[in-house]
Amino acid sequence: MKTALTRTSGAVTSDEVERMRVVENLNLALHEVLAADPRARLLGEDLLDPYGGAFKATRGLSTAFPAQVITTPISESAITGVGAGLALCGDTAIVEIMFSDFVTLAFDQIVNFAAKSVSMYGSRVPMRLIVRLPTGGGRGYGPTHSQSLQKHFIGVPGLDVYEMSPLHDNRAVFTRMIASQRPCVFFEDKILYTKRMHQIDDLFTWDLTDGLARVHVDAPPDCVIIAPGGVTHRAMAAMRRLLIEQEIICTLLVPSRLHPVDVAPLVAAVRGAKSVVVAEESTAGGTWGAEVAHVLHRELWGVLRNPVALAHSADSIIPTASHLERAVLLTETTIHDTVLESLK
Amino acid sequence: MTTDLDRLLLIRHFERALLDLFARGELNGTTHTCLGQEIVPVALAPLLGPDDHIFSNHRGHGHYLARFDDPAGLLAEIMGREGAVCGGVGGSQHILRDKYLSTGIQGESLPVASGVALHLRGSGALACAYIGDGTWGEGSVYESLNLAGLWGLPLLVVVEHNGIAQTTPTELAMSGNIGTRCAAFGVRHIALPTDDISEIRAVLTPLISSVRLGAPLVVEFAVNRLGPHSKGDDTRSGVSSLRDWYRDMSGDPGFAEADGRALELVDSVVRDVKARPLSGWDR
């Protein structure tokens, strides 16, 4: 894979971003964070060149910034705590957990230390800590290397949950997360790494307003689909089928920050639609989508024609064999069928 | 000028006053007193500078009072009154002031202290984390010792080994011992009694200087926990016969006068803080 990572200076044009793979765009964002702030640190397992991280998001960075990129032992709790300690001292710290499944080992540091420290000492403590979480299935890695654990971080006071998206330039997302001075978890769909930025089905156009990306046709939608970045391509594929086969018009909304939910733009965008579907790869139960649905029901009770519908993976561990994995994970078909059902 | 004896007695009477307030139903929640362990932070106080970070724990009133001459701010924090260090939000075990931080989860502070030590490395300042013998059941301790040794962090771990974790004696919780565990990580360890403040300082002064240069150190103090874990939950017998510096020193010249002064100070702090309005919090 060609990367943009040896770049040392010069602005990147929007055309260049379009040609990048998402992982290259992420790498560029990390590069810019480290270049802009010599005190910013990146920590994680197996980050050093020539390997450059399990998913190559950090390729080139240890060569370009040897003092700022720190390879660590297999100690998710400690490295997340180290990141929190650096953040406590005013530094920006970015921690990579090799697979998001392993973040359970750092749950205490994130939930009970970093997130709480923002407010539990009576006054706001700025904490520029970003925990990067390669996430999701579809690669046959099996039950402990394929999960989407976003839902476990929804509603933690002081913690922001973001997800990587092909429609959001990671440079802007990282700038936003750092500027927030709040600890953030950043979920990165592992399939999405290999896709191109801003790659949109030619049936649709897209725009981006205040962190909310919108993929649409030039007509009022029957259904609005709300999905995190990792589901973008599956949602677009479902939208294409629905439009061509059934003349059902959908709009897709992709927020960059999943939680806290930015209510107003969602409410404005779904008003008038016949149905709303929230699609995510999480397994069933206690999902982000349930939180979004609750917010929309509260705001639009009596306006919505149908309850907000949820599309997600099955209530199951994620199996390894690809035919079994496909049967469990959220697919284009899951979204397609949920949209149809929601319009009945 | 505040002497070591004054500080010891302030902490002793502060903790006694808390138990008394609890008994009278005037405190909310819970608290963990450091009765019997006062010597450790008092001995360390002059060895730690204003640029050093201190990480305290659930049993941290002595650590705070040895660092800051602020019993009123601490009591206001515990009672949720105006003038509280953290607005009454954190309470007894969650305090942040300047470079002093306490948090209530066992072992959680060591990775954070390691991160702070990484930030400080090369500056001459250090991160000091107080933990107990019970804390050694947590995996984060070992992850942090590994990093401290590996990265040459200016990390000072102070273990107040009081032989009991809540109600569980160490022998039911620890295989082997702390010294050999440190040795396994290539981290220096020293065990010290808490009989003599001057002796503690004499031994630790050169060792702490080397911590500042990036050689982490674990100091294990043998102490007695003379009070309950929190309040009224002591399942031990024979606590009153445990060695107590307060009893040992009570015949020393000047002790009675210093004791009276400390008691009076704490009494006046209690009266003052109780009369204050409730603390406010702008979330």
XYZ file of C-alpha atoms in Angstrom, chain A residues 42-229:
188
model
C 1.710 8.327 20.382
C 1.871 5.081 22.374
C 0.955 1.534 21.604
C 2.053 -1.978 20.807
C 4.110 -2.720 17.688
C 3.926 0.844 16.367
C 7.537 1.110 15.322
C 8.760 0.973 11.749
C 9.187 -1.042 9.675
C 6.042 -2.752 11.009
C 4.206 0.513 11.708
C 1.294 -0.910 13.685
C -0.969 -3.899 13.127
C -3.080 -1.953 10.622
C -0.300 0.371 9.408
C -2.017 3.488 10.694
C 1.251 4.561 12.317
C 3.572 3.627 9.470
C 6.417 6.104 9.108
C 5.647 7.960 12.304
C 8.346 6.430 14.484
C 10.880 7.285 11.804
C 9.663 10.858 11.481
C 9.131 11.426 15.219
C 11.343 8.974 17.113
C 11.030 10.811 20.422
C 7.255 11.027 20.246
C 6.265 7.517 19.188
C 6.649 4.984 21.981
C 6.362 1.269 21.573
C 4.961 -0.462 24.650
C 4.693 -3.867 26.225
C 1.351 -5.693 26.047
C -0.141 -3.669 28.901
C -3.348 -1.975 27.805
C -4.204 -0.741 31.283
C -0.779 0.772 31.883
C -0.354 2.391 28.499
C -3.779 3.995 28.720
C -2.926 5.185 32.222
C 0.397 6.532 30.973
C -1.524 8.430 28.319
C -3.811 9.809 31.019
C -0.787 10.828 33.099
C 0.711 12.679 30.148
C -2.643 14.344 29.526
C -2.857 15.316 33.179
C 0.444 17.169 32.714
C -1.000 19.065 29.755
C 0.448 16.934 26.951
C -1.560 15.459 24.104
C -1.485 11.665 24.263
C -2.760 9.258 21.633
C -2.915 5.600 22.635
C -3.433 2.822 20.114
C -5.069 -0.352 21.395
C -4.168 -2.932 18.759
C -7.685 -4.396 18.585
C -10.584 -2.558 20.199
C -11.571 -5.846 21.865
C -8.576 -5.357 24.187
C -9.881 -2.005 25.444
C -11.774 -3.911 28.117
C -8.350 -4.227 29.777
C -8.138 -0.425 29.871
C -11.751 0.183 30.877
C -10.835 1.283 34.396
C -8.296 3.807 33.183
C -10.720 5.264 30.646
C -13.940 5.236 32.661
C -12.754 5.601 36.237
C -9.725 7.760 35.715
C -9.496 9.723 32.466
C -13.182 10.461 31.980
C -13.876 11.143 35.642
C -10.822 13.317 36.107
C -12.323 15.847 33.735
C -14.850 16.741 36.418
C -14.579 14.788 39.648
C -12.149 17.190 41.254
C -14.699 19.987 41.318
C -13.342 22.038 38.419
C -12.663 21.171 34.785
C -9.382 19.395 34.220
C -8.413 19.453 30.546
C -7.411 15.977 29.347
C -6.188 15.629 25.790
C -6.224 11.841 25.609
C -7.353 9.956 22.512
C -7.635 6.176 22.642
C -7.615 4.750 19.106
C -9.538 1.518 18.657
C -9.286 -0.576 15.473
C -12.665 -2.220 15.485
C -15.240 -4.455 13.857
C -15.476 -7.769 12.050
C -15.551 -9.036 8.521
C -11.959 -10.162 8.492
C -12.340 -13.580 10.062
C -10.442 -12.737 13.224
C -12.983 -14.471 15.453
C -14.810 -13.711 18.698
C -12.092 -11.732 20.554
C -10.724 -9.716 17.623
C -13.848 -8.609 15.780
C -16.150 -6.805 18.164
C -17.677 -3.343 18.010
C -17.654 -2.192 21.613
C -18.821 1.392 21.097
C -21.947 0.732 23.143
C -19.943 0.126 26.293
C -18.672 3.715 26.172
C -22.020 5.416 25.531
C -23.122 7.626 28.393
C -19.876 7.767 30.336
C -19.765 11.273 31.845
C -16.767 13.196 30.561
C -15.993 10.798 27.707
C -16.585 11.473 24.014
C -17.047 8.625 21.539
C -15.986 9.196 17.929
C -15.837 6.924 14.924
C -13.657 7.145 11.836
C -15.548 7.843 8.645
C -14.709 8.023 4.938
C -16.588 11.331 4.788
C -14.745 13.087 7.604
C -11.162 14.161 7.056
C -9.338 12.669 10.033
C -7.218 15.799 10.322
C -10.315 17.822 11.186
C -11.601 15.103 13.501
C -8.343 14.937 15.445
C -8.202 18.726 15.636
C -11.721 18.679 17.079
C -10.979 15.917 19.586
C -7.823 17.622 20.811
C -9.524 21.013 21.030
C -12.310 19.516 23.149
C -9.787 18.838 25.947
C -11.862 15.799 26.875
C -10.771 12.175 26.751
C -12.005 10.547 23.555
C -12.293 6.995 22.311
C -11.923 6.832 18.531
C -13.272 3.704 16.859
C -11.698 2.790 13.516
C -13.490 0.199 11.417
C -10.831 -2.204 10.161
C -12.460 -2.739 6.759
C -12.782 0.997 6.301
C -8.994 1.434 6.492
C -8.692 0.052 2.967
C -11.445 2.154 1.357
C -10.879 5.466 -0.376
C -11.809 8.736 1.262
C -14.988 10.379 -0.003
C -15.858 7.410 -2.181
C -19.548 7.824 -2.885
C -21.905 5.808 -5.049
C -22.521 7.837 -8.211
C -26.278 7.809 -7.593
C -25.770 10.100 -4.624
C -24.172 13.352 -3.615
C -22.903 14.253 -0.200
C -22.172 17.216 2.019
C -20.761 17.850 5.442
C -22.157 20.334 7.949
C -20.903 20.742 11.511
C -19.483 17.242 11.711
C -22.581 15.565 10.244
C -22.121 14.034 6.783
C -25.200 13.586 4.611
C -25.433 11.291 1.576
C -28.552 11.876 -0.448
C -30.358 12.358 -3.764
C -32.040 15.583 -4.740
C -35.452 14.639 -3.355
C -37.078 14.330 0.076
C -36.263 10.944 1.617
C -38.690 8.205 2.508
C -36.252 6.909 5.084
C -33.317 8.462 6.909
C -30.544 6.053 7.852
C -28.225 7.135 10.659
C -24.954 5.213 10.858
C -21.409 5.582 12.155
C -18.539 5.835 9.683
